[in-house]
Amino acid sequence: MQAIVQNKRFLYLVIGIIVLNLFINNWSISFWDQDESAYAGFAHNMRKTSNWVVPEFDWSEPHRKTPLHFWAIAGSFWLFGENEFATRFSSVLALLLAGYMLFALGKNLFGRETSLLAAILMLSSLFLPSLAKIGVTDATLMFFETGAALALLNFMHRPAWKWTLLLWLMVSGGIMVKGPPVLILVFGMIGMLFIFHPKRWRLVHLHPWIFVPLTLVPLYVWGQAAWQADGGKFITWLIDWYILKRVSGNVFGQTGPPGYFLLVFCIAFLPWLMYFPKGLEDLFSHWRKRKNDDYYWYMLAWLSAGWFVYELVSSKLPSYALGAYPAVAVIIARQILQVKAADFTQLKVLRVGLYIYLVLALIISAGLVAGSILFLDTLGVVAAVILAVLWGGLSIYNFINYKKGAVDLGLKGSLVSALGFFLIAWGLIVPSLDTSRSATRQVAQLIEKTTPAKTKVVLAHEFLPSMPFYMISVDHPYQKLSPYNHLKGEHFMQLKKLYDAQEPIAIVLNEEMYMQFRAYMHQKLCYYCPYNYKEPTTYQYYMNLSDKVFAQVHSIDGFITDKTRPERYWVVYNRKF
């Protein structure tokens, strides 16, 4: 692998493919509900209302956070317009900068080749680039967490004011992106270094009694403005939702057992997984022996605060341990550069890692085929099968090469499989899934195509956040009716009144609410017979009613990704267009 990081042409090619992977189809793939579309909505409303302190958008309350990420998206909107590419641009840029920072600030700590290789591994992993392409807060947070961790370790290595200032600047930025995670990482690392590092008293010269208050100034200024804007409702909710509920339990059922993040790291860095157990074994061995080597103390602090603490918390998502991903990349890169070809035949820990790699890789191949049959169109199935064959074949090829000691061939195969997997997945497979996943965008485009400009749209009940955003994007004003995901008796009366109005109108409903509204218009709505596919007689009752009670109707079939279920949307017009 040394030949790879020393070969400039090959290095530029790899970087070029990484950048291509991060940007490919960002302009065409529809918003990922619910977080990404909610964030785009927050940025839109901030630009529209000039309320830059309280993020607000329809049906997006659970996704509100501290606002720096939304400000970044608003800036991208100013540059590129309000669209999917602009929503994702700041996240892609943040991840690329995080990778560069791992190289530029890591070479003083781990050596140039190790830090460069770690940056490549991180940017070509199977998980982190997806966070940037989905435009959530995590890539932006990772930029600040990576900078903060490396500034702290550089200060421990060679104290200087530039590291002190960079550390607290990154902490301040991280707080404004997502609140507590950067504080958990940095103060957790400081605590571990103070307990175990022989030069612990250097930490005193970080002057936390001065810089912590200064670090919190942007949060205080924003929080004060947000409190004044709505009487403290948002700040109170934020503390309860993002701190108290996650410490005491979990939200949305997002939980997992201890070892959850270990599995996540194994999958995220799967092409190089065979080196990970060896790296962890070396770390624990040195920690036990208390050898005076800065690298092992740095990794102890970084992993403890960025990874181990989250294994103990009930609430879990793959992105919670973001702060530890650069450390894992460094551990694997260091092993790649240290392990010799003969070690794969002599060291049991490497062989165990190799077999785990092969098993997980083949499971992913099988999962690609099975998942494509369930969720993709014909082109998507073909692309997924091709990817499964290539991925599985390369995994077996890599396994054989590593096992017989042909490490250079194995490493090149691992890099090709990682970059190729991501390119095919986001270049062909995800666009195939987007055919059904983009139903809310299709609804907006249908209304734009079939009605005059400014035609009023009624969103009859709660929808995914992408629905109102796409209505805004086609310049059709919309009105919310029910704040819930269902309609009550009075709502049907309001809908009928709107439908009978003189002005042209389009009403958007999901299938259940459409069937009930149609029954109401037929004056046959059965309030005691809830629409339910599991009750054939009730289903048949609603299905047999005619659509002719409406002037014009259209339906669009979709798929809700985060709930892994189909959804059909209906558009009802009160006149023919």
Coordinates of C-alpha atoms in Angstrom, one line a residue:
M1 CA 0.0 0.0 0.0
Q2 CA 3.0 2.3 0.4
A3 CA 3.4 2.2 -3.4
I4 CA -0.2 3.4 -3.8
V5 CA 0.1 6.4 -1.5
Q6 CA 3.5 7.3 -3.0
N7 CA 2.2 7.1 -6.6
K8 CA 0.9 10.5 -7.3
R9 CA -0.9 9.6 -10.5
F10 CA -2.7 6.7 -8.9
L11 CA -3.4 8.9 -5.8
Y12 CA -5.0 11.6 -8.0
L13 CA -7.1 9.0 -9.7
V14 CA -8.4 7.7 -6.4
I15 CA -9.2 11.2 -5.2
G16 CA -11.0 11.9 -8.4
I17 CA -13.2 8.8 -8.1
I18 CA -13.9 9.7 -4.5
V19 CA -15.1 13.2 -5.5
L20 CA -17.1 11.7 -8.4
N21 CA -18.8 9.3 -5.9
L22 CA -19.6 12.1 -3.6
F23 CA -21.3 14.2 -6.3
I24 CA -22.8 11.7 -8.7
N25 CA -26.6 12.1 -9.1
N26 CA -26.8 14.6 -6.2
W27 CA -28.8 16.8 -8.6
S28 CA -31.3 14.2 -9.6
I29 CA -32.1 11.9 -6.7
S30 CA -35.1 13.2 -4.8
F31 CA -35.0 14.2 -1.1
W32 CA -34.6 11.5 1.5
D33 CA -37.5 11.8 4.0
Q34 CA -37.7 12.7 6.6
D35 CA -34.5 14.5 7.8
E36 CA -33.0 15.8 4.5
S37 CA -36.3 17.3 3.2
A38 CA -37.0 18.9 6.6
Y39 CA -33.5 20.5 6.6
A40 CA -34.2 21.9 3.1
G41 CA -37.5 23.2 4.4
F42 CA -35.8 24.9 7.4
A43 CA -33.3 26.7 5.1
H44 CA -36.1 27.7 2.7
N45 CA -38.2 29.3 5.5
M46 CA -35.1 31.0 7.0
R47 CA -34.5 32.7 3.6
K48 CA -38.2 33.5 3.1
T49 CA -39.1 34.8 6.6
S50 CA -35.6 36.1 7.7
N51 CA -36.2 34.1 10.9
W52 CA -32.7 32.6 11.2
V53 CA -32.9 31.5 14.8
V54 CA -35.9 29.1 15.0
P55 CA -36.0 26.3 12.4
E56 CA -39.6 25.8 11.2
F57 CA -41.2 23.8 8.4
D58 CA -44.4 21.8 8.1
W59 CA -44.4 18.3 9.6
S60 CA -40.7 18.7 10.5
E61 CA -40.7 19.4 14.3
P62 CA -38.7 16.3 15.4
H63 CA -35.9 17.3 13.1
R64 CA -35.1 20.7 14.5
K65 CA -31.6 21.3 15.8
T66 CA -29.1 24.1 16.4
P67 CA -29.0 26.0 13.2
L68 CA -25.5 26.1 11.6
H69 CA -26.2 23.2 9.2
F70 CA -29.4 24.9 8.1
W71 CA -27.5 28.2 7.6
A72 CA -25.0 26.3 5.4
I73 CA -27.8 24.9 3.3
A74 CA -29.4 28.4 3.0
G75 CA -26.0 29.6 1.7
S76 CA -25.9 26.8 -0.9
F77 CA -29.5 27.8 -1.9
W78 CA -28.2 31.3 -2.5
L79 CA -25.5 29.9 -4.8
F80 CA -27.3 27.1 -6.6
G81 CA -31.0 27.7 -6.1
E82 CA -33.4 25.7 -3.9
N83 CA -32.9 22.1 -5.1
E84 CA -31.5 18.7 -4.1
F85 CA -27.9 19.5 -5.2
A86 CA -27.7 22.6 -3.2
T87 CA -29.1 20.9 -0.1
R88 CA -26.3 18.3 -0.3
F89 CA -23.4 20.6 -1.3
S90 CA -22.4 21.8 2.1
S91 CA -22.4 18.2 3.5
V92 CA -20.2 16.9 0.6
L93 CA -17.8 19.8 1.1
A94 CA -17.7 19.2 4.9
L95 CA -16.8 15.5 4.4
L96 CA -14.0 16.3 1.9
L97 CA -12.6 18.9 4.3
A98 CA -12.8 16.4 7.1
G99 CA -10.7 14.0 5.0
Y100 CA -8.2 16.7 4.2
M101 CA -8.0 17.7 7.8
L102 CA -7.3 14.1 8.8
F103 CA -4.3 14.1 6.5
A104 CA -3.0 17.6 7.1
L105 CA -3.4 17.6 10.9
G106 CA -2.8 13.9 11.3
K107 CA 0.6 13.7 9.7
N108 CA 2.3 15.4 12.7
L109 CA 0.8 12.6 14.9
F110 CA 0.8 9.5 12.9
G111 CA 3.1 10.1 9.9
R112 CA 2.4 11.3 6.4
E113 CA 1.7 7.9 4.9
T114 CA -0.6 6.7 7.7
S115 CA -2.7 9.9 7.8
L116 CA -3.0 10.0 4.0
L117 CA -4.1 6.4 3.8
A118 CA -6.5 7.0 6.7
A119 CA -8.1 9.9 4.8
I120 CA -8.5 7.7 1.7
L121 CA -10.0 4.9 3.7
M122 CA -12.4 7.2 5.5
L123 CA -13.6 8.9 2.3
S124 CA -14.0 5.6 0.4
S125 CA -15.7 3.8 3.2
L126 CA -19.2 2.3 2.6
F127 CA -21.0 4.5 5.1
L128 CA -19.6 8.0 5.6
P129 CA -19.9 9.2 2.0
S130 CA -23.6 8.3 2.1
L131 CA -24.2 10.7 5.0
A132 CA -22.8 13.5 2.8
K133 CA -25.0 12.5 -0.2
I134 CA -28.1 12.5 2.0
G135 CA -27.4 16.0 3.2
V136 CA -28.0 15.4 7.0
T137 CA -26.1 17.2 9.7
D138 CA -23.7 14.3 10.3
A139 CA -21.0 15.2 7.7
T140 CA -20.9 18.8 8.9
L141 CA -20.7 17.6 12.5
M142 CA -17.9 15.2 11.5
F143 CA -15.9 18.1 10.1
F144 CA -15.9 19.9 13.4
E145 CA -15.4 16.8 15.5
T146 CA -12.4 15.7 13.4
G147 CA -10.8 19.1 13.6
A148 CA -11.4 19.3 17.4
A149 CA -10.0 15.8 18.1
L150 CA -6.9 16.4 16.0
A151 CA -6.3 19.9 17.4
L152 CA -6.4 18.4 20.9
L153 CA -4.0 15.6 20.1
N154 CA -1.6 18.0 18.3
F155 CA -1.7 20.2 21.4
M156 CA -0.7 17.2 23.5
H157 CA 2.0 16.3 21.0
R158 CA 3.5 19.8 20.8
P159 CA 1.6 22.6 22.6
A160 CA 1.0 25.7 20.7
W161 CA -1.6 28.5 20.7
K162 CA -2.8 27.6 17.2
W163 CA -3.9 24.2 18.4
T164 CA -5.7 25.8 21.4
L165 CA -7.6 28.2 19.2
L166 CA -8.4 25.6 16.6
L167 CA -9.7 23.2 19.2
W168 CA -12.2 25.7 20.8
L169 CA -13.2 27.1 17.4
M170 CA -14.1 23.6 16.3
V171 CA -16.0 22.8 19.5
S172 CA -18.0 26.0 19.1
G173 CA -18.9 25.1 15.5
G174 CA -19.8 21.5 16.4
I175 CA -22.2 22.8 19.1
M176 CA -23.9 25.0 16.6
V177 CA -24.4 22.0 14.3
K178 CA -25.8 19.4 16.7
G179 CA -25.2 20.4 20.3
P180 CA -23.7 17.9 22.8
P181 CA -21.9 15.3 20.6
V182 CA -18.8 17.4 20.1
L183 CA -18.7 18.2 23.9
I184 CA -18.9 14.5 24.7
L185 CA -16.0 13.8 22.3
V186 CA -13.7 16.6 23.4
F187 CA -14.2 16.5 27.2
G188 CA -14.3 12.7 27.1
M189 CA -10.9 12.8 25.4
I190 CA -9.5 15.4 27.8
G191 CA -10.7 13.3 30.7
M192 CA -9.0 10.1 29.4
L193 CA -5.8 11.9 28.6
F194 CA -5.7 13.5 32.0
I195 CA -6.1 10.1 33.7
F196 CA -3.7 8.1 31.6
H197 CA -1.3 10.3 29.6
P198 CA 2.1 10.9 31.4
K199 CA 2.1 14.5 30.2
R200 CA -1.4 15.1 31.5
W201 CA -0.6 18.6 32.9
R202 CA -0.2 20.0 29.4
L203 CA -4.0 20.0 29.4
V204 CA -4.1 22.8 31.9
H205 CA -2.6 25.1 29.2
L206 CA -5.7 24.7 27.1
H207 CA -7.2 27.3 29.5
P208 CA -10.7 25.8 29.5
W209 CA -11.8 28.3 32.2
I210 CA -11.3 31.0 29.6
F211 CA -12.1 29.3 26.4
V212 CA -15.2 27.2 27.4
P213 CA -17.2 30.4 28.1
L214 CA -16.0 31.9 24.9
T215 CA -16.8 28.7 23.0
L216 CA -20.4 29.0 24.3
V217 CA -20.9 32.6 23.3
P218 CA -22.3 31.8 19.8
L219 CA -24.7 29.3 21.3
Y220 CA -25.8 31.8 24.0
V221 CA -26.4 34.6 21.4
W222 CA -28.4 32.3 19.2
G223 CA -30.3 30.7 22.1
Q224 CA -31.2 34.1 23.5
A225 CA -32.5 35.2 20.1
A226 CA -34.5 31.9 19.7
W227 CA -35.9 32.3 23.2
Q228 CA -37.1 35.8 22.5
A229 CA -38.6 34.7 19.1
D230 CA -41.0 32.2 20.5
G231 CA -41.0 32.6 24.3
G232 CA -38.6 29.7 24.9
K233 CA -40.7 27.0 23.4
F234 CA -38.1 25.8 20.9
I235 CA -35.1 25.8 23.4
T236 CA -37.2 24.0 26.0
W237 CA -38.2 21.4 23.5
L238 CA -34.6 21.0 22.2
I239 CA -33.2 20.3 25.6
D240 CA -35.9 17.7 26.3
W241 CA -35.8 16.0 22.9
Y242 CA -32.1 15.8 22.2
I243 CA -30.7 15.5 25.7
L244 CA -33.1 14.2 28.4
K245 CA -35.0 11.7 26.2
R246 CA -31.8 10.3 24.7
V247 CA -30.0 9.9 28.0
S248 CA -33.0 8.3 29.7
G249 CA -34.1 6.1 26.8
N250 CA -34.5 6.3 23.0
V251 CA -36.6 8.0 20.4
F252 CA -38.4 6.5 17.5
G253 CA -37.3 3.1 18.7
Q254 CA -33.7 3.9 17.7
T255 CA -31.8 1.5 20.0
G256 CA -29.5 -1.5 19.9
P257 CA -27.4 -3.8 22.2
P258 CA -23.8 -3.2 23.3
G259 CA -21.6 -4.0 20.3
Y260 CA -23.9 -2.2 17.9
F261 CA -21.2 0.3 16.8
L262 CA -18.6 -2.4 16.5
L263 CA -20.7 -4.0 13.9
V264 CA -21.3 -0.6 12.2
F265 CA -17.6 0.0 12.0
C266 CA -17.0 -3.5 10.6
I267 CA -19.5 -2.8 7.8
A268 CA -18.4 0.8 7.1
F269 CA -14.8 -0.3 6.7
L270 CA -15.6 -3.8 5.3
P271 CA -13.1 -3.8 2.5
W272 CA -10.3 -3.5 5.0
L273 CA -12.0 -5.3 7.9
M274 CA -9.3 -7.9 8.1
Y275 CA -6.9 -5.3 9.7
F276 CA -9.3 -4.0 12.2
P277 CA -9.2 -6.9 14.8
K278 CA -5.4 -6.8 14.7
G279 CA -5.4 -3.0 15.3
L280 CA -7.7 -3.4 18.3
E281 CA -5.7 -6.3 19.7
D282 CA -2.5 -4.1 19.5
L283 CA -4.3 -1.3 21.3
F284 CA -5.6 -3.3 24.1
S285 CA -2.2 -5.1 24.5
H286 CA -0.4 -1.8 24.9
W287 CA -3.0 -0.4 27.2
R288 CA -2.6 -3.4 29.5
K289 CA 1.1 -3.1 29.5
R290 CA 1.0 0.7 30.0
K291 CA 3.7 1.3 27.4
N292 CA 4.7 4.9 27.1
D293 CA 3.7 5.5 23.4
D294 CA 1.7 8.5 22.5
Y295 CA -0.2 6.8 19.7
Y296 CA -1.8 4.3 22.1
W297 CA -2.9 6.9 24.6
Y298 CA -4.3 9.1 21.8
M299 CA -6.3 6.1 20.4
L300 CA -7.5 5.2 24.0
A301 CA -8.9 8.7 24.5
W302 CA -10.3 9.0 21.0
L303 CA -12.1 5.6 20.9
S304 CA -13.3 5.9 24.5
A305 CA -15.0 9.3 23.9
G306 CA -16.1 8.7 20.3
W307 CA -17.1 5.1 20.5
F308 CA -17.2 3.2 23.8
V309 CA -19.4 5.7 25.6
Y310 CA -22.2 5.3 22.9
E311 CA -22.3 1.6 23.4
L312 CA -23.6 2.2 26.9
V313 CA -26.4 4.6 25.8
S314 CA -29.8 3.1 25.0
S315 CA -30.5 5.4 22.0
K316 CA -28.4 4.3 19.0
L317 CA -28.0 5.2 15.3
P318 CA -25.0 4.4 13.1
S319 CA -24.1 8.1 13.0
Y320 CA -23.9 8.6 16.8
A321 CA -20.3 7.4 17.0
L322 CA -19.2 9.8 14.2
G323 CA -16.3 11.1 16.2
A324 CA -14.6 7.7 16.2
Y325 CA -14.6 7.1 12.4
P326 CA -11.3 9.0 11.8
A327 CA -9.7 7.1 14.6
V328 CA -10.8 3.7 13.2
A329 CA -9.5 4.8 9.8
V330 CA -6.1 5.6 11.4
I331 CA -6.0 2.3 13.2
I332 CA -6.7 0.3 10.0
A333 CA -4.2 2.5 8.0
R334 CA -1.5 1.9 10.5
Q335 CA -2.0 -1.8 10.4
I336 CA -2.0 -1.9 6.6
L337 CA 1.4 -0.2 6.6
Q338 CA 2.8 -2.4 9.3
V339 CA 1.5 -5.9 8.6
K340 CA 3.8 -8.0 6.4
A341 CA 2.7 -10.5 3.8
A342 CA 3.7 -13.5 5.9
D343 CA 1.6 -12.3 8.8
F344 CA -1.6 -13.5 7.2
T345 CA -0.4 -17.0 7.3
Q346 CA 1.1 -16.7 10.8
L347 CA -1.2 -14.5 12.9
K348 CA -4.6 -15.9 13.9
V349 CA -6.2 -12.5 14.5
L350 CA -5.6 -11.6 10.9
R351 CA -7.1 -14.8 9.6
V352 CA -10.1 -14.4 11.9
G353 CA -10.6 -10.9 10.5
L354 CA -10.2 -12.2 7.0
Y355 CA -12.9 -14.8 7.4
I356 CA -15.3 -12.3 9.0
Y357 CA -14.7 -10.0 6.0
L358 CA -15.6 -12.8 3.6
V359 CA -18.8 -13.8 5.4
L360 CA -20.1 -10.2 5.7
A361 CA -19.2 -9.4 2.1
L362 CA -21.1 -12.5 0.8
I363 CA -24.1 -11.6 3.0
I364 CA -24.1 -8.2 1.4
S365 CA -24.0 -9.8 -2.0
A366 CA -27.0 -11.9 -1.2
G367 CA -28.8 -9.0 0.4
L368 CA -28.3 -6.9 -2.8
V369 CA -30.1 -9.5 -4.9
A370 CA -32.9 -10.1 -2.5
G371 CA -33.5 -6.4 -1.8
S372 CA -33.4 -5.5 -5.5
I373 CA -36.2 -8.1 -6.3
L374 CA -38.3 -6.6 -3.5
F375 CA -37.8 -2.9 -4.2
L376 CA -36.3 -2.1 -7.6
D377 CA -37.4 -2.0 -11.2
T378 CA -36.0 -4.2 -13.9
L379 CA -33.0 -2.0 -14.6
G380 CA -32.3 -1.7 -10.9
V381 CA -32.5 -5.5 -10.4
V382 CA -30.0 -6.0 -13.3
A383 CA -27.6 -3.4 -11.8
A384 CA -27.9 -4.9 -8.3
V385 CA -27.2 -8.4 -9.6
I386 CA -24.2 -7.2 -11.6
L387 CA -22.9 -5.4 -8.5
A388 CA -23.6 -8.4 -6.3
V389 CA -21.6 -10.6 -8.7
L390 CA -18.7 -8.1 -9.0
W391 CA -18.6 -7.4 -5.2
G392 CA -18.9 -11.1 -4.3
G393 CA -16.3 -12.1 -6.9
L394 CA -13.8 -9.4 -5.8
S395 CA -14.3 -10.3 -2.2
I396 CA -13.4 -13.9 -2.9
Y397 CA -10.5 -12.7 -5.0
N398 CA -9.3 -10.5 -2.2
F399 CA -9.7 -13.2 0.4
I400 CA -7.6 -15.6 -1.6
N401 CA -4.8 -13.0 -2.2
Y402 CA -4.7 -12.0 1.5
K403 CA -4.7 -15.6 2.6
K404 CA -1.8 -16.6 0.4
G405 CA 0.2 -13.4 1.3
A406 CA -0.3 -11.4 -1.9
V407 CA -1.2 -8.4 0.2
D408 CA -0.6 -5.7 -2.5
L409 CA -3.1 -7.4 -4.8
G410 CA -5.5 -7.8 -1.9
L411 CA -5.3 -4.1 -1.0
K412 CA -5.8 -2.9 -4.5
G413 CA -8.8 -5.2 -4.8
S414 CA -10.2 -3.9 -1.6
L415 CA -9.8 -0.3 -2.8
V416 CA -11.4 -1.1 -6.2
S417 CA -14.3 -3.0 -4.5
A418 CA -15.0 0.0 -2.1
L419 CA -14.9 2.7 -4.8
G420 CA -16.7 0.5 -7.4
F421 CA -19.4 -0.6 -5.0
F422 CA -20.3 3.0 -4.1
L423 CA -20.1 4.2 -7.7
I424 CA -22.5 1.5 -9.0
A425 CA -24.8 1.8 -6.0
W426 CA -25.3 5.6 -6.3
G427 CA -24.9 5.7 -10.0
L428 CA -27.4 3.0 -11.0
I429 CA -29.2 1.3 -8.0
V430 CA -30.3 4.3 -6.0
P431 CA -31.7 6.1 -9.1
S432 CA -33.7 2.9 -9.8
L433 CA -35.1 3.0 -6.2
D434 CA -35.8 6.7 -6.7
T435 CA -38.5 5.9 -9.3
S436 CA -40.9 4.9 -6.5
R437 CA -39.2 6.8 -3.7
S438 CA -39.7 10.2 -5.5
A439 CA -43.5 10.0 -5.4
T440 CA -43.9 13.4 -3.5
R441 CA -41.8 15.1 -6.2
Q442 CA -43.9 13.4 -8.9
V443 CA -47.1 14.7 -7.2
A444 CA -45.8 18.2 -7.3
Q445 CA -44.7 17.9 -10.9
L446 CA -48.1 16.4 -11.9
I447 CA -49.9 19.4 -10.3
E448 CA -47.6 21.8 -12.0
K449 CA -48.2 20.1 -15.3
T450 CA -52.0 19.7 -15.0
T451 CA -53.0 23.0 -13.4
P452 CA -52.5 26.8 -14.1
A453 CA -49.8 28.5 -12.1
K454 CA -50.7 29.5 -8.5
T455 CA -53.5 27.0 -8.4
K456 CA -54.3 26.4 -4.7
V457 CA -53.3 23.0 -3.4
V458 CA -54.8 21.4 -0.2
L459 CA -52.6 18.9 1.6
A460 CA -55.4 17.2 3.4
H461 CA -53.4 15.6 6.3
E462 CA -49.9 15.0 7.5
F463 CA -47.3 14.2 4.8
L464 CA -43.6 13.7 4.6
P465 CA -41.7 17.0 4.7
S466 CA -40.7 16.6 1.0
M467 CA -44.3 17.1 -0.1
P468 CA -44.6 20.7 1.0
F469 CA -41.1 21.5 -0.2
Y470 CA -41.8 20.2 -3.7
M471 CA -45.1 22.2 -3.7
I472 CA -43.0 25.3 -3.0
S473 CA -40.6 24.4 -5.7
V474 CA -43.3 24.3 -8.4
D475 CA -44.7 27.6 -7.2
H476 CA -48.1 26.3 -6.0
P477 CA -49.3 27.7 -2.7
Y478 CA -50.6 25.0 -0.4
Q479 CA -53.0 24.8 2.6
K480 CA -52.8 22.3 5.4
L481 CA -56.0 20.8 6.6
S482 CA -55.5 18.2 9.3
P483 CA -52.3 18.3 11.4
Y484 CA -52.6 14.5 11.9
N485 CA -52.0 11.6 9.5
H486 CA -55.8 11.0 9.4
L487 CA -59.0 12.9 8.8
K488 CA -61.9 13.4 11.2
G489 CA -65.5 14.1 10.4
E490 CA -65.1 17.9 10.4
H491 CA -62.2 17.6 8.0
F492 CA -64.4 15.8 5.4
M493 CA -66.9 18.7 5.7
Q494 CA -64.1 21.2 5.1
L495 CA -62.7 19.3 2.2
K496 CA -66.2 19.2 0.5
K497 CA -66.6 22.9 1.1
L498 CA -63.2 23.5 -0.5
Y499 CA -64.0 21.2 -3.4
D500 CA -67.3 23.0 -4.1
A501 CA -65.6 26.4 -4.2
Q502 CA -65.5 28.4 -7.4
E503 CA -61.7 28.7 -7.5
P504 CA -59.7 25.8 -9.1
I505 CA -58.2 23.5 -6.5
A506 CA -56.2 20.3 -6.2
I507 CA -56.5 18.1 -3.1
V508 CA -53.7 15.7 -2.2
L509 CA -54.5 12.6 0.0
N510 CA -53.0 9.2 0.7
E511 CA -55.0 6.2 -0.4
E512 CA -56.8 5.6 2.9
M513 CA -57.9 9.2 3.2
Y514 CA -58.9 9.3 -0.5
M515 CA -61.1 6.2 -0.1
Q516 CA -62.8 7.8 2.8
F517 CA -63.2 11.2 1.2
R518 CA -64.7 9.5 -1.9
A519 CA -67.2 7.6 0.3
Y520 CA -68.1 10.9 2.0
M521 CA -68.8 12.5 -1.4
H522 CA -71.0 9.6 -2.2
Q523 CA -72.7 10.2 1.1
K524 CA -71.8 6.7 2.1
L525 CA -68.9 7.2 4.5
C526 CA -69.0 4.6 7.3
Y527 CA -67.5 6.2 10.4
Y528 CA -67.6 2.8 12.2
C529 CA -65.9 0.9 9.4
P530 CA -62.3 2.2 9.3
Y531 CA -60.5 1.6 6.0
N532 CA -58.3 -1.4 6.6
Y533 CA -56.7 -3.8 4.1
K534 CA -56.8 -6.5 6.8
E535 CA -60.6 -6.4 6.7
P536 CA -61.7 -7.6 3.3
T537 CA -65.3 -6.6 3.6
T538 CA -64.4 -3.0 4.6
Y539 CA -61.8 -2.8 1.9
Q540 CA -64.3 -4.0 -0.7
Y541 CA -66.9 -1.5 0.5
Y542 CA -64.6 1.4 -0.2
M543 CA -63.1 0.0 -3.4
N544 CA -66.4 -0.5 -5.2
L545 CA -67.2 3.2 -5.1
S546 CA -66.9 5.2 -8.3
D547 CA -64.3 8.0 -8.9
K548 CA -66.8 9.8 -11.1
V549 CA -68.0 11.8 -8.1
F550 CA -64.8 13.9 -8.7
A551 CA -64.1 16.0 -11.8
Q552 CA -60.7 14.5 -12.3
V553 CA -58.3 12.3 -10.3
H554 CA -54.8 11.0 -10.6
S555 CA -52.9 8.5 -8.5
I556 CA -49.1 8.0 -8.1
D557 CA -47.5 5.0 -6.4
G558 CA -44.6 5.6 -4.1
F559 CA -42.4 4.1 -1.5
I560 CA -41.6 5.5 2.0
T561 CA -37.9 4.6 2.5
D562 CA -37.6 5.1 6.3
K563 CA -40.8 3.0 6.9
T564 CA -40.0 0.5 4.1
R565 CA -43.6 0.4 2.9
P566 CA -45.5 1.4 -0.3
E567 CA -47.7 4.5 -0.3
R568 CA -50.2 5.6 -3.0
Y569 CA -51.0 9.3 -3.4
W570 CA -54.2 10.7 -4.9
V571 CA -54.7 14.1 -6.5
V572 CA -58.3 15.2 -6.7
Y573 CA -59.3 18.2 -8.9
N574 CA -62.6 20.1 -8.6
R575 CA -62.6 20.7 -12.4
K576 CA -61.0 19.3 -15.5
F577 CA -57.8 21.0 -16.6

